[in-house]
XYZ file of C-alpha atoms in Angstrom:
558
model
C 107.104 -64.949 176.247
C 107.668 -61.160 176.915
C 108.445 -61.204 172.914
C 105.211 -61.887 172.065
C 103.789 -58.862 174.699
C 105.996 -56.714 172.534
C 104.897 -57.775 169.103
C 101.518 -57.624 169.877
C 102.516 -53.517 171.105
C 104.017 -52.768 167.683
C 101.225 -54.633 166.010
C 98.967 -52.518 167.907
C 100.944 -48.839 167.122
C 100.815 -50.067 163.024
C 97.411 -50.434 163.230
C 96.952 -46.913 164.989
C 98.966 -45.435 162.601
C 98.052 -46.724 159.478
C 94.530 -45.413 160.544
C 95.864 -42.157 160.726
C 92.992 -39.141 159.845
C 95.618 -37.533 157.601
C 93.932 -37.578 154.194
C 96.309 -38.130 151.130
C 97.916 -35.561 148.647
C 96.718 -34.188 145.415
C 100.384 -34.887 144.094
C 102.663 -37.214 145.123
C 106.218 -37.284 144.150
C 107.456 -40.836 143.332
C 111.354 -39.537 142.871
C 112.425 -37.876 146.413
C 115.135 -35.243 146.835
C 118.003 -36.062 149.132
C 118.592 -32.768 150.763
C 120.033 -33.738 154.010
C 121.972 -37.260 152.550
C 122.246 -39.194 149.761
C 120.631 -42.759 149.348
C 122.929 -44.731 150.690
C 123.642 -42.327 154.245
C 119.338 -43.490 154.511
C 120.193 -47.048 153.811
C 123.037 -46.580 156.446
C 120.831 -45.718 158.755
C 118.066 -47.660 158.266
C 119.858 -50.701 157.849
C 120.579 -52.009 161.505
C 116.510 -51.899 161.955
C 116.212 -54.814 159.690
C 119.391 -56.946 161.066
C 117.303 -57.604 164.359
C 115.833 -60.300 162.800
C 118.522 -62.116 163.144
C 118.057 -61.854 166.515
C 115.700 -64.815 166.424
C 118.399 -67.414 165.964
C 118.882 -66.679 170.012
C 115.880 -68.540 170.709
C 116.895 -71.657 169.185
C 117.459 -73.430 172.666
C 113.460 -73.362 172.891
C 112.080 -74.149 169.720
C 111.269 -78.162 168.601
C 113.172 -78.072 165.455
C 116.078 -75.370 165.218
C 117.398 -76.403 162.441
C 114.319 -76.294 160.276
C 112.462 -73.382 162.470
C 115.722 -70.913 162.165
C 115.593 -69.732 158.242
C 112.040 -70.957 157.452
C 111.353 -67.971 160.620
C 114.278 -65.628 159.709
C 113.113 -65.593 156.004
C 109.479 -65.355 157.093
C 110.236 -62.098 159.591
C 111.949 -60.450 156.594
C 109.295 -61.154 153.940
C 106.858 -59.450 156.363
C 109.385 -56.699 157.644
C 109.820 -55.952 153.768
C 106.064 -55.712 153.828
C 105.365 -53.432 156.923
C 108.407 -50.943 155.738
C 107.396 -50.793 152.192
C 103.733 -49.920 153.520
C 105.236 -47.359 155.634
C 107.104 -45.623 153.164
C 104.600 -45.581 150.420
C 101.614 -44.238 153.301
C 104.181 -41.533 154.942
C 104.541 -40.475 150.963
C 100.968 -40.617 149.506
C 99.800 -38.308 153.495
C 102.890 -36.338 154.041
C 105.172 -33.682 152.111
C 109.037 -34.286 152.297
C 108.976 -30.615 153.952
C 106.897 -32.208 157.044
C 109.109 -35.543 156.632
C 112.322 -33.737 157.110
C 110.902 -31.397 159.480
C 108.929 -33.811 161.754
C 110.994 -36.418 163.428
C 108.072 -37.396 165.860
C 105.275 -37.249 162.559
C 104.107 -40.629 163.195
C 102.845 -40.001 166.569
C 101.390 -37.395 165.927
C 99.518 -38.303 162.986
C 98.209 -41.457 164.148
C 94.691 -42.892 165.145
C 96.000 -43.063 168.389
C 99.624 -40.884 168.973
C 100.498 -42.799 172.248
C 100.271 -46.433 170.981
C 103.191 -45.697 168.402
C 105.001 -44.298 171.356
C 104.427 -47.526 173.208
C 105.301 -48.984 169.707
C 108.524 -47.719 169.674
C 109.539 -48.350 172.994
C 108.727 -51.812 173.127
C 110.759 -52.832 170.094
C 114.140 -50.329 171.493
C 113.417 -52.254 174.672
C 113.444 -55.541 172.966
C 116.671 -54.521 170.592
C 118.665 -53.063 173.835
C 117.437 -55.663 176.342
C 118.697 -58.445 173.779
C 122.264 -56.759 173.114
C 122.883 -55.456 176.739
C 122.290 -59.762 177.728
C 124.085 -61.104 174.572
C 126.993 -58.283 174.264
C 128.705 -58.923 176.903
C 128.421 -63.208 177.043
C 129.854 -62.872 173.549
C 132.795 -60.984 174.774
C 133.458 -63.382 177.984
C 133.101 -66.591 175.576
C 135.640 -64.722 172.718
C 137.751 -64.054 176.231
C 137.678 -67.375 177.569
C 139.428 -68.610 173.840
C 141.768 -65.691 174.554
C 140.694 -63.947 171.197
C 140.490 -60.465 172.535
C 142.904 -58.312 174.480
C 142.660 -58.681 178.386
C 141.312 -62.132 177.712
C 141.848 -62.978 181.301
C 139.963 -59.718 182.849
C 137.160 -60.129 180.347
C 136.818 -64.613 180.936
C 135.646 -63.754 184.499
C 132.835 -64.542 185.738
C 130.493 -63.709 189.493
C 129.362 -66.901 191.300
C 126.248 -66.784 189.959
C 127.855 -66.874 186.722
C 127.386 -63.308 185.252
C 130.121 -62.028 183.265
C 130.517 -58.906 185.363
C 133.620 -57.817 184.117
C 132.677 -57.872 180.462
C 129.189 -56.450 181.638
C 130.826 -53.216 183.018
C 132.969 -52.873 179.613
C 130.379 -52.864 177.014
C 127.796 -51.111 179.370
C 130.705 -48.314 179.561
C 131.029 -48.630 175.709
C 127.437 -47.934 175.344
C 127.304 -45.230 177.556
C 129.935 -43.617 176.034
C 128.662 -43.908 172.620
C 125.541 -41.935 173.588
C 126.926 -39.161 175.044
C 129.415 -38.529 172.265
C 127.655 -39.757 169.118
C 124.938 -39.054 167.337
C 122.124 -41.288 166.924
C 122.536 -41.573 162.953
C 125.737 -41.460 162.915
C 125.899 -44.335 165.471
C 123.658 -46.407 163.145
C 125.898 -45.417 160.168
C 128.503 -47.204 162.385
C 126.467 -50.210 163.251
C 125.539 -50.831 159.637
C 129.384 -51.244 158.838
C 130.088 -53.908 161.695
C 126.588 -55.831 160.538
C 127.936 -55.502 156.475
C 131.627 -56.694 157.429
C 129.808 -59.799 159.409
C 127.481 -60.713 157.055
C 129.780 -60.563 153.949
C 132.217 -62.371 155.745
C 129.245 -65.005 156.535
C 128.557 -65.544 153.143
C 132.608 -65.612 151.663
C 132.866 -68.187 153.997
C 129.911 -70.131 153.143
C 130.558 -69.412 149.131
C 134.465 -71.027 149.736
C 132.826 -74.093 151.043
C 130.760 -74.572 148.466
C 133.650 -73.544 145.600
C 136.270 -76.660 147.635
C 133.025 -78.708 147.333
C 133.840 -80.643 149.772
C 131.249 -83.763 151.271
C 130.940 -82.512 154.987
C 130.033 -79.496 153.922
C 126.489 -80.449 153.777
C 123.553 -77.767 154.913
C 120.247 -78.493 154.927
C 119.396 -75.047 154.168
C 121.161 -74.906 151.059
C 121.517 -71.880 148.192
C 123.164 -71.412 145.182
C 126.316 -70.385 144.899
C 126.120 -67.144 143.357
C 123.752 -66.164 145.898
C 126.479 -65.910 148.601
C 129.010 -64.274 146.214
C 127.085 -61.678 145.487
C 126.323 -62.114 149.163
C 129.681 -60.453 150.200
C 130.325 -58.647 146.876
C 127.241 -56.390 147.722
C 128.373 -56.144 151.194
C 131.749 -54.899 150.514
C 130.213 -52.599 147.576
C 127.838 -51.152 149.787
C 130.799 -50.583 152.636
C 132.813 -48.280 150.263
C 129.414 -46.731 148.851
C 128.065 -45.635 152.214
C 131.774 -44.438 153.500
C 134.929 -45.479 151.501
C 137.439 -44.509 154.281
C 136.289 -45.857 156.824
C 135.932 -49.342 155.039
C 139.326 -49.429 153.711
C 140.291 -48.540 157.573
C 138.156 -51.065 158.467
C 139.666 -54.430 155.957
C 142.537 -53.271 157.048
C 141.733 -53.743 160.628
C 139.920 -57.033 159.833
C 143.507 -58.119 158.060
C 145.275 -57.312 160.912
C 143.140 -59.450 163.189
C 143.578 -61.837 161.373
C 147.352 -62.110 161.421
C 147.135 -61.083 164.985
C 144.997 -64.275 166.032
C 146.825 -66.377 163.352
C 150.015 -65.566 165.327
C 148.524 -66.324 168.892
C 148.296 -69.903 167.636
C 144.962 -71.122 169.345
C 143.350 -74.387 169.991
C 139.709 -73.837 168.516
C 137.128 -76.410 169.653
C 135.203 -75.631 165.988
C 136.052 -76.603 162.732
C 138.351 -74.641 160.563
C 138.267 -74.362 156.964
C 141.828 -72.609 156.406
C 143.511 -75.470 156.067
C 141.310 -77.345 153.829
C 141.269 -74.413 151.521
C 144.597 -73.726 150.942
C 144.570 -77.683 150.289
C 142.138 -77.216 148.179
C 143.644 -74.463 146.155
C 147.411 -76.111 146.122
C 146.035 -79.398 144.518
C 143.504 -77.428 141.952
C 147.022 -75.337 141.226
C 148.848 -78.796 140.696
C 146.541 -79.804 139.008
C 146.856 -76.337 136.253
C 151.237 -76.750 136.242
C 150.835 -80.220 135.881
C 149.300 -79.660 132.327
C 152.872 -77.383 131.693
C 155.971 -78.598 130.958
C 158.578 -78.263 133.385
C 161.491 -75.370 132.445
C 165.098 -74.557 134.499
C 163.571 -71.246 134.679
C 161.299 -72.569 137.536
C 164.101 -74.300 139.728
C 164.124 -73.824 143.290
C 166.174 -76.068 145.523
C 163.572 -78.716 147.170
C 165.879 -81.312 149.236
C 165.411 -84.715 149.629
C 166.905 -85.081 153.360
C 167.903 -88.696 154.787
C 168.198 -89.331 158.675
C 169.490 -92.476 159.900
C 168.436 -92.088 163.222
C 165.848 -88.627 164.327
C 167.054 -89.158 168.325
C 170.921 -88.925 167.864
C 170.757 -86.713 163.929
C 173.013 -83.613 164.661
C 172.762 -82.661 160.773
C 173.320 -78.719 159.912
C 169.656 -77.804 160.185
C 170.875 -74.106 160.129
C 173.048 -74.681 156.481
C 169.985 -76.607 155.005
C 167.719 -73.620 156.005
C 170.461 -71.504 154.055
C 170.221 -73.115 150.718
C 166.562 -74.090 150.841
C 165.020 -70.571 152.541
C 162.670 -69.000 151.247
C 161.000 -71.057 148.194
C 162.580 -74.146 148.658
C 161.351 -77.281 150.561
C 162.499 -80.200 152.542
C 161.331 -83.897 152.614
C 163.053 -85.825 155.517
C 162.848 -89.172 155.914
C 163.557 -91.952 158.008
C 163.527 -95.761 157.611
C 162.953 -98.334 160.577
C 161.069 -101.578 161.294
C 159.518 -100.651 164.422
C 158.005 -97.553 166.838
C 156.732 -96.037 163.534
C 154.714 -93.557 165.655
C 157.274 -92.973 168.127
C 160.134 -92.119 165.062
C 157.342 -89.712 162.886
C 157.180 -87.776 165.552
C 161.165 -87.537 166.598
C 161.733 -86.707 163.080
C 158.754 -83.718 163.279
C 160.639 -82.695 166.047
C 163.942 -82.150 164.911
C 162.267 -80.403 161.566
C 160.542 -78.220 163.560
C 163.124 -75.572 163.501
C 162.871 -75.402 159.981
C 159.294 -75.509 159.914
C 159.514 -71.995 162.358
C 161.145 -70.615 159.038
C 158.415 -70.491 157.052
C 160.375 -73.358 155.326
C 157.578 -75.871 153.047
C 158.757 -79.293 155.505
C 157.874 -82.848 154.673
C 158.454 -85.861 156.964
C 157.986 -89.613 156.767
C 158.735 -93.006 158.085
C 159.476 -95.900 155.924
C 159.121 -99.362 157.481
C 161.588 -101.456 156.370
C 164.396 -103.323 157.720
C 166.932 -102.223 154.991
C 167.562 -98.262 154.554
C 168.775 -98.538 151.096
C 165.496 -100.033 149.967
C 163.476 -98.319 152.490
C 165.059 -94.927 150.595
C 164.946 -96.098 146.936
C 161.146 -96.519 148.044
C 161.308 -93.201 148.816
C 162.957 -91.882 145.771
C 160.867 -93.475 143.447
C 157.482 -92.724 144.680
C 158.256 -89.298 145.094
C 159.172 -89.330 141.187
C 155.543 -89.267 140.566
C 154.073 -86.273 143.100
C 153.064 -83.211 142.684
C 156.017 -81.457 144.928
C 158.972 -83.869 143.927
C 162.694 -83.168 145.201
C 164.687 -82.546 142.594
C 168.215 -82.793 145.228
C 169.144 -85.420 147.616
C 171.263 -83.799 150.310
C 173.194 -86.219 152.563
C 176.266 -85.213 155.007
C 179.855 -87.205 155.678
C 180.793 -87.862 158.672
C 184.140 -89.691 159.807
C 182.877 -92.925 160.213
C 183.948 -94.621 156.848
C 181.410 -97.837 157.947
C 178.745 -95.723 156.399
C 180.411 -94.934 152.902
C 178.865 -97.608 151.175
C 175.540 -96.381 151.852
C 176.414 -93.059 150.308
C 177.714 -94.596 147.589
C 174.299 -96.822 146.861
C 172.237 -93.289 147.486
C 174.728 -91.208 145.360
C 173.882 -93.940 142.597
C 170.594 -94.001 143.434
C 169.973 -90.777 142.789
C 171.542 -90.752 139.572
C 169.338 -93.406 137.828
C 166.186 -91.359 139.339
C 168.065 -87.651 138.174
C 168.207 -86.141 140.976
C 171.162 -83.719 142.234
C 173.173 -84.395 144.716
C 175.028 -82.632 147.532
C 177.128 -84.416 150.240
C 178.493 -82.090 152.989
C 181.552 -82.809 154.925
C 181.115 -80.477 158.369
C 184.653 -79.551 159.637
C 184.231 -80.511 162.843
C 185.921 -77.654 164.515
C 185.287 -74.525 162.209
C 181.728 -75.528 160.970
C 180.676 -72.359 158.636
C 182.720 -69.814 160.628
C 180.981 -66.322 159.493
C 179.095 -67.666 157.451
C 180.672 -64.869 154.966
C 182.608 -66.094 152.589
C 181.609 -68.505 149.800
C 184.444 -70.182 147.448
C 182.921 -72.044 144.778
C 185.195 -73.762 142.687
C 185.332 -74.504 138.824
C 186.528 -76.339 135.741
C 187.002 -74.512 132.429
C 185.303 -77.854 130.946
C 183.198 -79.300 133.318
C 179.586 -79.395 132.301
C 178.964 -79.977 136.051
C 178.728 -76.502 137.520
C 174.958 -75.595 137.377
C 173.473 -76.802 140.376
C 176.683 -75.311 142.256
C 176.853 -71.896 141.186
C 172.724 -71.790 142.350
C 173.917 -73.009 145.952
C 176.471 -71.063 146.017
C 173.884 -68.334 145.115
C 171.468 -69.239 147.659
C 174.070 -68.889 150.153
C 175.478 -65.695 149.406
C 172.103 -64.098 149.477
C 171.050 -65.455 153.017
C 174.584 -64.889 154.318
C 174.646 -62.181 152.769
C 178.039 -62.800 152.044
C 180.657 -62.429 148.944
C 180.721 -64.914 146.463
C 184.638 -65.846 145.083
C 185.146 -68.159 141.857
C 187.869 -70.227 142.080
C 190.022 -72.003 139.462
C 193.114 -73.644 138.710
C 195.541 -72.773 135.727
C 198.879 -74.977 134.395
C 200.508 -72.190 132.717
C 200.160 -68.126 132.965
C 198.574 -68.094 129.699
C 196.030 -70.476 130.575
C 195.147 -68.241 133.495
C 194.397 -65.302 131.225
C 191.751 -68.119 128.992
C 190.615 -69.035 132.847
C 189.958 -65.600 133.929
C 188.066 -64.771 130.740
C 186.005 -68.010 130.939
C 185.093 -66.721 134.778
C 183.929 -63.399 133.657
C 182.084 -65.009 130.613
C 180.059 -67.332 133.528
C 179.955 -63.917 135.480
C 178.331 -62.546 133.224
C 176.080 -64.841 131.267
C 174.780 -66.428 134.752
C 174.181 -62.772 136.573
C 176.160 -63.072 139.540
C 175.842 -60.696 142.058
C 178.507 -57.941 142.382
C 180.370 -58.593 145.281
C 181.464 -61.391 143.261
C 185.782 -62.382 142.665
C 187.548 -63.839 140.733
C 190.846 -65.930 141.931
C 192.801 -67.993 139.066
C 196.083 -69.828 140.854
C 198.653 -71.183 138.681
C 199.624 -74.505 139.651
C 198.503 -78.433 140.553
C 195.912 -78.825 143.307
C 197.415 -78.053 146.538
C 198.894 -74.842 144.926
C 195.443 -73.687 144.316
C 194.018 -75.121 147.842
C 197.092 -72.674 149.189
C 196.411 -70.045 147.041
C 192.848 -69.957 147.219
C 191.077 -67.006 149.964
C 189.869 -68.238 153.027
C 186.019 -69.365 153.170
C 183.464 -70.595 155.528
C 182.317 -72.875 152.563
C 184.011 -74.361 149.791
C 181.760 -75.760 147.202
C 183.706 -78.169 144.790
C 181.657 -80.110 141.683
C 181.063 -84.002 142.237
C 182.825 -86.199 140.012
C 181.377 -89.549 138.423
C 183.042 -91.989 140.992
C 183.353 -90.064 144.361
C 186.001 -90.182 146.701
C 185.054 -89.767 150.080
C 188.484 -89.960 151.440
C 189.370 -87.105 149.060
C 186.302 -85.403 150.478
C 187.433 -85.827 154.265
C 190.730 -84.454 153.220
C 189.467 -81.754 151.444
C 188.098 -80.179 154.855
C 191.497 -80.503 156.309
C 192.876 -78.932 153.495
C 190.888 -75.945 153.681
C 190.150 -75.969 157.051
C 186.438 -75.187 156.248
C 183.497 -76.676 155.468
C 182.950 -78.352 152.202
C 180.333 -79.197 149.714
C 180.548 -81.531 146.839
C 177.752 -80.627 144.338
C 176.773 -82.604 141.239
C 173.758 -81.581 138.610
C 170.887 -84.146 137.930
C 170.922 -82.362 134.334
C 167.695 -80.442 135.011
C 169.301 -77.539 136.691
C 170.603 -74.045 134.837
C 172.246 -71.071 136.067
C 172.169 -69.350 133.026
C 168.212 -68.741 132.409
């Protein structure tokens, strides 16, 4: 109730003053000179006096109807605010000179009816603005403390037994103090007006990227056009940089970093958040745009298509699958079983989560189905028709042959649906060694080398390794047509430069003895594969291997 005590003070002091005895000039300029500032240092200044309207929505906890009372008031305060100011201004200008306006900082006391009512005037409404911020400040900094949002979260979240926020009281009450002995006043409100324009703008950008993802719970019953809050946080920002351009660069930046900062500390907010629903948003409106493009090699990117029999007892190479996916590729894992659906989802988000802790784009479902051959050609072919489709199905051979069957039907599989394939065999004593050196090996007339020269790619840039090619040659004159078709691939397919050629005449196990030692070797895939050939290859090398074959799609030469 003491807000009414104080309106009906200011009410009072506008009354006193507006019957000031100061009769009104022979001339009156309508265009002012700004001597001590320019326009928008005045507006910086005189800004935070009408943001104290906002001050209203405090009350809400006693009014009937909050929801309705709230803008119909705050709208209402500022129509009349706009009122009392603009009558201000034009009285001070008809009565006063600018030379008594610049040189009289007190010239409404002591022009009015009645000089001490203004005083009490002005009192009352800095007693009002201070008494509201020295009780709201510091509750605003326990509650951001208590969601550990602010540094010394746990100093600030305390609170006295009678439930005062003591700790946070001391802080700002120091911050205040402090401001006022070093500052000055206009400068101070130059500052304020910045912290006010960064809030609201960043009020109304939120509000104007709900209503742009119209989505239905975003549903006020206050509601405005859309252009109104653009040009809500447009002006804002505008009128940051007019009023002082360094300090609002200094100050997005800050904002930015805040951002990141909070975004890092991973926390558990009881309120809604948009983000997520944006970027949604924004990814399926994007879809939506490339879908209307046709798809070009130029665009590849290796997005895997990952089976896992079993998510409790999978000890894939999570750490080689980050190698050729990271950074733009993606993973979808998935799993097939006929019970514990719940229980297996969230095994297999488990064991992705490493991946996921790469900044890696991860997938993961469950497919209930008593058969994993149909539960994955399920898979396959609904994923033909997304958005984000894998264009690779990556699978890994172990030494059980039992399971070679089920390759087979997956390798064939994923040749009907034109996908590529990769099947790593692990060796199970050496895995990846360095991770170094990368032998990728090639036929003079196999069309099946694309998709292996961009793994072999991918791995050589996140090993940061050295790329060798690798071929076989009957005769010594064949070598020399071998060697020239290497550099011709070399070049045409921009290899990196720590890049080697290696042509060894002779039949297979020449060139497997011949060939530099590697921490992968990458051989193409043939029509029919032989997975004993592939389990022998390991030996043979003693490395790891990877058998590669194109779904057709793929170029290394664009």
């Amino acid at each position: 109730r003491i807000q009414f005590v104080i309106m009906a003070l200011i009410g009072f002091s506008l009354v006193s003053f507006f019957l000031s005895p100061a009769e009104p000039l022979e001339t009156v300029p309508f265009v002012g000179e700004f001597v001590d500032g320019d326009f928008w240092m005045v507006f910086a200044i005189f800004f935070p006096a009408v943001t104290g309207i906002m001050a209203g929505a405090n009350m809400s906890g006693d009014l009937k109807n909050p929801r309705k009372a709230i803008p119909v008031g705050t709208l209402t305060a500022i129509g009349v605010t706009l009122v009392i100011y603009i009558a201000l201004a034009v009285f001070m200008a008809t009565h006063f000179t600018p030379e008594e306006l610049r040189a009289n900082q007190m010239i409404m006391v002591d022009k009015a009816w009645f000089g001490p009512a203004v005083i009490v005037g002005i009192l009352a409404a800095t007693f009002s603005s201070a008494l509201g911020s020295i009780l709201g400040a510091p509750r605003i900094l326990q509650a951001l403390a208590e969601q550990r949002t602010v540094p010394f979260s746990p100093i600030f979240a305390k609170k006295t037994v009678t439930n005062e926020p003591r700790n946070a009281i001391i802080f700002t009450g120091s911050v205040i103090v402090l401001a006022l002995v070093l500052g000055n006043l206009n400068a101070l409100a130059t500052l304020i007006t910045m912290f006010f324009l960064i809030t609201y703008g960043m009020l109304n950008l939120v509000v104007f990227i709900q209503q742009s993802m119209k989505i239905i719970s975003f549903r006020p019953t206050f509601k405005i056009p859309r252009f109104v809050s653009f040009f809500g946080a447009a002006g804002c920002i505008f009128m940051m940089f007019l009023i002082n351009p360094v300090f609002s660069a200094v100050s997005i930046i800050i904002i930015v970093l805040l951002y990141i900062w909070l975004a890092r500390k991973e926390l558990e907010a009881d309120w809604g958040d948009i983000r997520g629903g944006m970027f949604l948003v924004m990814a399926e409106r994007a879809s939506r745009i490339a879908s209307r493009f046709p798809r070009h090699q130029i665009s590849w990117k290796p997005d895997l298509l990952l089976p896992v029999d079993d998510p409790n007892l999978w000890t894939g190479p999570l750490l080689f699958i980050r190698n050729i996916t990271y950074p733009s590729g993606s993973i979808f894992a998935f799993t097939v079983r006929n019970h514990e659906h719940d229980e297996t989802l969230q095994s297999l988000n488990t064991l992705m989560e490493p991946l996921r802790k790469q900044n890696l784009f991860v997938s993961t479902t469950v497919i209930e189905d008593t058969d994993f051959i149909k539960g994955a050609k399920h898979v396959i072919q609904t994923l033909k028709g997304s958005a984000f489709r894998p264009n690779s199905l990556f699978l890994t051979l172990g030494d059980d042959t039992k399971n070679d069957d089920m390759l087979l039907q997956l390798v064939q599989e994923a040749d009907r649906d034109k996908l590529g394939v990769m099947i790593l065999r692990q060796h199970p004593r050496v895995a990846f060694g360095m991770q170094k050196e990368v032998n990728l090996w090639l036929r003079e007339k196999s069309p099946n080398w694309h998709l292996a020269v961009l793994i072999a790619l991918q791995l050589q840039l996140n090993w940061e390794g050295r790329l060798h090619l690798v071929a076989s040659a009957e005769t010594e004159k064949d070598r020399r047509r071998v060697y020239r078709f290497l550099d011709k691939l070399n070049d045409m397919a921009r290899l990196p430069s720590r890049t080697y050629y290696h042509v060894i005449v002779g039949n297979f196990q020449d060139t497997i003895a011949g060939a530099p030692r590697a921490d992968i070797n990458i051989f193409g895939l043939g029509a029919e594969p032989s997975f004993s050939f592939m389990r022998g290859a390991a030996d043979w090398t003693n490395s790891s291997c990877l058998f590669v074959k194109d779904s057709g799609w793929e170029s290394a030469l664009v």
